[in-house]
Coordinates of C-alpha atoms and ligand atoms in Angstrom, one line a residue:
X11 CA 119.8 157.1 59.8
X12 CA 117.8 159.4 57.4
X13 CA 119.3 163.2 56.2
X14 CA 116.8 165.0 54.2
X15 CA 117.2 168.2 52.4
X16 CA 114.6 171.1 53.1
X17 CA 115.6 174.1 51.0
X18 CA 118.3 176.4 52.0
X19 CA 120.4 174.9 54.6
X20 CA 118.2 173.3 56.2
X21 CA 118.9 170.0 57.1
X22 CA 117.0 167.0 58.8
X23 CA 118.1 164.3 60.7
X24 CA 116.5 161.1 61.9
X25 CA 117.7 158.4 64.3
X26 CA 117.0 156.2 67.3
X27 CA 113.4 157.6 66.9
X28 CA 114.7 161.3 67.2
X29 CA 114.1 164.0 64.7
X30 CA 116.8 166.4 64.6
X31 CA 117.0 169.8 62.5
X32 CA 119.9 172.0 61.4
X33 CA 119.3 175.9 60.8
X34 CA 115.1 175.4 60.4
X35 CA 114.2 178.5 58.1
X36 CA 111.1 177.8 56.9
X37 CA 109.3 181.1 57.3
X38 CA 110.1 182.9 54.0
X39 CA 111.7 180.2 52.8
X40 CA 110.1 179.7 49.6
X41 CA 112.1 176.3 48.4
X42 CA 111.0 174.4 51.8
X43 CA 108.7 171.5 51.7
X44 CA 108.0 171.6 55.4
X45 CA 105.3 173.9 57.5
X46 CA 106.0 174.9 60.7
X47 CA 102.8 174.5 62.8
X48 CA 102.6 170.3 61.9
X49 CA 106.3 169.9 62.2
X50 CA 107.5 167.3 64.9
X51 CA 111.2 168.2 65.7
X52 CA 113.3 166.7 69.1
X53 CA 116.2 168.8 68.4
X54 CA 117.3 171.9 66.9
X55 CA 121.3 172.4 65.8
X56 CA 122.4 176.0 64.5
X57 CA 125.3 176.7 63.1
X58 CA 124.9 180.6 63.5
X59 CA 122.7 183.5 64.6
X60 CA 121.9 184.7 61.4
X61 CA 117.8 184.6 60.5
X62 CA 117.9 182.4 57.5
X63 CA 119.6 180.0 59.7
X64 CA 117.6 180.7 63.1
X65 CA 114.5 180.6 61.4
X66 CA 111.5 179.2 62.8
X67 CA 113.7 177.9 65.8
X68 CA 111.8 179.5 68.4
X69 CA 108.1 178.4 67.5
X70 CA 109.1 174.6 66.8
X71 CA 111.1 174.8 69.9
X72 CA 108.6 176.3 72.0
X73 CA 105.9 173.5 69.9
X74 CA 107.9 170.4 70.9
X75 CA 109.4 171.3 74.0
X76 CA 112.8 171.1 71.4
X77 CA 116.3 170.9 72.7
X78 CA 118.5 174.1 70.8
X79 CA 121.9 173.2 70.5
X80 CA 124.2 176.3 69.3
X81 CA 127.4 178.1 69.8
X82 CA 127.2 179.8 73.2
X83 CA 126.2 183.2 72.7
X84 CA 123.7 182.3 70.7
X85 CA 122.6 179.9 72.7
X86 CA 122.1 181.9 76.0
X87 CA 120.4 184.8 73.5
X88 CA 117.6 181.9 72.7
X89 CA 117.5 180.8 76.3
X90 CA 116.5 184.4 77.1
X91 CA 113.9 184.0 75.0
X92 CA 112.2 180.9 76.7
X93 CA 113.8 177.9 74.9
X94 CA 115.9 174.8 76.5
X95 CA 119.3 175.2 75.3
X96 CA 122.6 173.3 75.2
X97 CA 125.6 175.9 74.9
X98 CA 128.6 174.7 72.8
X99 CA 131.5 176.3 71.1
X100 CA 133.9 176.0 68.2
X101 CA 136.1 172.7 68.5
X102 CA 134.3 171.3 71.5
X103 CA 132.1 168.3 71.3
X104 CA 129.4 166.7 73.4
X105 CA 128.0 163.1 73.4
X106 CA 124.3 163.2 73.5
X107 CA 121.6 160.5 73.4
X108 CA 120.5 160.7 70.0
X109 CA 124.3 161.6 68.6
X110 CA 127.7 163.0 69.2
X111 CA 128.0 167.1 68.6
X112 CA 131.1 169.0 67.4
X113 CA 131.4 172.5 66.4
X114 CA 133.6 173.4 64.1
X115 CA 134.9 176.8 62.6
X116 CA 133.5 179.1 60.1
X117 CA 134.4 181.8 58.3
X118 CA 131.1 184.2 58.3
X119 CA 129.8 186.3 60.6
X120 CA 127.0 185.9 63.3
X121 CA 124.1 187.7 64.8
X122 CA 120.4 188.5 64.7
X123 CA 118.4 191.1 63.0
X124 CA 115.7 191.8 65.6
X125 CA 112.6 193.5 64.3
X126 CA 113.0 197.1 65.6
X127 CA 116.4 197.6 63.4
X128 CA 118.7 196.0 66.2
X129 CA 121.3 193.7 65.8
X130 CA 122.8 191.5 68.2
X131 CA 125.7 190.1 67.8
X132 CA 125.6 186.5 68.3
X133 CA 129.5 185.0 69.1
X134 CA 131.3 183.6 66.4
X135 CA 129.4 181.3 63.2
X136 CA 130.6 177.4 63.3
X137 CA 130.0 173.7 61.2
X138 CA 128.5 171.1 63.0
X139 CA 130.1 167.4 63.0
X140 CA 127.5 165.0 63.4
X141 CA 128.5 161.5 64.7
X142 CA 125.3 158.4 65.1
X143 CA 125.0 155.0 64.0
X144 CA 128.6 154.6 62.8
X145 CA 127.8 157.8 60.3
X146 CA 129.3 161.4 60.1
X147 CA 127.5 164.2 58.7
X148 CA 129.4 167.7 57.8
X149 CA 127.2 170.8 57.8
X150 CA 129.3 173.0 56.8
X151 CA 127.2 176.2 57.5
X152 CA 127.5 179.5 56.0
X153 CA 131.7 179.8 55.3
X154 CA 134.3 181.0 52.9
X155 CA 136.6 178.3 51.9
X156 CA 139.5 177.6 54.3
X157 CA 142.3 175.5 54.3
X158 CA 141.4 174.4 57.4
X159 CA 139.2 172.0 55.8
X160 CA 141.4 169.9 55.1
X161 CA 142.1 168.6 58.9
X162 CA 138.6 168.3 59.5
X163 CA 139.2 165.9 56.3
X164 CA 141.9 164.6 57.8
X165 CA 140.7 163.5 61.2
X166 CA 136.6 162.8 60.3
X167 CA 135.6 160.2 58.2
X168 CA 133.2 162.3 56.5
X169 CA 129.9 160.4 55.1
X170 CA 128.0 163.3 53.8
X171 CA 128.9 167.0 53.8
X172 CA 126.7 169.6 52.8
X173 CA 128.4 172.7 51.7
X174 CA 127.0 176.3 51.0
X175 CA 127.6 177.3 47.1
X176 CA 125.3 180.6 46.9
X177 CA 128.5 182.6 46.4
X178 CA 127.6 186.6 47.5
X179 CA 127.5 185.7 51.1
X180 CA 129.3 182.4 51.2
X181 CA 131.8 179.6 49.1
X182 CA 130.4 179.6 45.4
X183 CA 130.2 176.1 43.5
X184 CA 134.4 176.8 42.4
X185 CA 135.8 177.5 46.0
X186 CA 133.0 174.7 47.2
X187 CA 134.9 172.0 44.9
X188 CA 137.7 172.7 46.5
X189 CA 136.0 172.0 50.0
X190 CA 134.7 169.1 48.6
X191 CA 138.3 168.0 47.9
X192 CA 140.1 168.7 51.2
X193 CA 137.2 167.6 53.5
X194 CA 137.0 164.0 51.4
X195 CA 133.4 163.6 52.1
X196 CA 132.0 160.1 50.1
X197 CA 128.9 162.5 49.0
X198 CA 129.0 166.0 48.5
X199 CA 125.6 167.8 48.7
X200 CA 124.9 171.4 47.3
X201 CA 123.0 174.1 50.0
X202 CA 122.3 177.4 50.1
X203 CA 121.4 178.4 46.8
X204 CA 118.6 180.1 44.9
X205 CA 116.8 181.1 47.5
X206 CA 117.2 184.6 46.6
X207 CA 118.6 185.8 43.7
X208 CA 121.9 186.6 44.7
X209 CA 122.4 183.2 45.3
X210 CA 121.1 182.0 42.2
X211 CA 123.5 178.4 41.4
X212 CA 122.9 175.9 39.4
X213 CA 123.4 172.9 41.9
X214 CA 123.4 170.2 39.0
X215 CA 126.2 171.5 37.3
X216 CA 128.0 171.6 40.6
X217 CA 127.4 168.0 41.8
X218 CA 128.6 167.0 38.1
X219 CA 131.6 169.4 38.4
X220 CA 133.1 167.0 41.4
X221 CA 135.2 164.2 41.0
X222 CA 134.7 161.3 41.7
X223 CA 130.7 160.9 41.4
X224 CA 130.0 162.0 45.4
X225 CA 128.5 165.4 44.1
X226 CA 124.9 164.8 45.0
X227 CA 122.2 167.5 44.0
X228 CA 118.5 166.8 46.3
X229 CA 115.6 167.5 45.4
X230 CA 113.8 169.5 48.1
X231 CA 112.5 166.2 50.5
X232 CA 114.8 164.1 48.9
X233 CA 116.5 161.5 51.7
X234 CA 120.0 160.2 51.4
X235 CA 119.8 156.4 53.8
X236 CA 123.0 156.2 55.5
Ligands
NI307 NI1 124.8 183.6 57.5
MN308 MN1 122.8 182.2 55.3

């Protein structure tokens, strides 16, 4: 399995010949490293409704004939606007072919800023638990720390979790430590983070601030081999 990070939290998958992405923002995102109109994606996880997480979703979607997996409400709001969805929600789990799928809980809010000055409210945020080839992957989403975290520690073997540090709108790098602690993740990658600048971090400083070595700044492209 291949996990590359893309610049805010987005996140890319690959196994058993599938390409997966989490939370594609890639219009306006000015850290990606990917386009939209080349990009080849099987299926899309979000973690909420929010637009710098739901992104380009539609387009790719709509490009690839993509598979959108998010929390229900948000979910059926994307099926209404012409995508394949699967509908999940908080602490259920689904096996699919290319992996297993849990949602977890997050502390944030969710909905989606439509163009005319409407906002729809979108159900409730969530992590995603990411199970194939033996490997777990922890995106953590957009959250506030909770103590919480540590049974989702407890009870996933955690291989890589990438945790939000922007502060302003979710964990800063000092509450994201402590995540980093309780959810006993072997690496620890930095996301969402200077992409605008009230989330300005220095994600060096907070890999090095972890104990233990796991804390594992990527460069934008940069793929962790699991
Ligand atoms: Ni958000
Ligand atoms: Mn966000």
């Amino acid at each position: 399995m291949k996990v590359s990070y893309h610049g805010h939290s987005v996140v890319k998958i690959e196994t058993e010949g599938k390409t997966i992405l989490i939370d594609p923002f890639i219009t306006g995102n000015g850290l990606t490293d990917l386009s939209v109109d080349d990009l080849k994606v099987d299926v899309i996880l979000l973690t909420h409704g929010h637009n710098d997480h739901v992104g380009d979703t539609l387009q790719l979607a709509k490009q690839n004939d993509a598979l959108v997996i998010a929390p229900f409400e948000l979910a059926t709001y994307l099926s209404w606007k012409g995508v394949k969805v699967h509908e999940m929600h908080i602490g259920g789990a689904h096996q699919f072919e290319f992996g297993h799928v849990k949602l977890t809980q997050a502390f944030h809010g969710s909905s989606y800023t439509e163009e005319n000055q409407t906002i729809v409210y979108t159900g409730m945020p969530s992590g995603i638990l990411f199970t194939a080839e033996g490997k777990t992957i922890f995106h953590a989403g957009d959250t506030a720390l909770f103590s919480d975290m540590k049974l989702i520690g407890e009870r996933n073997t955690i291989d890589v979790a990438f945790l939000p540090i922007g502060d302003n709108f979710t964990m800063g790098p000092e509450d994201a430590a402590v995540a980093a602690e309780w959810l006993q993740a072997k690496t620890v990658v930095p996301i969402h983070y200077n992409t605008f600048p009230v989330i300005e971090q220095d994600p060096v400083a907070f890999a090095e601030s972890l104990s233990g070595k796991k804390g594992r700044a990527l460069a934008v492209g940069e793929v962790i081999e699991l």
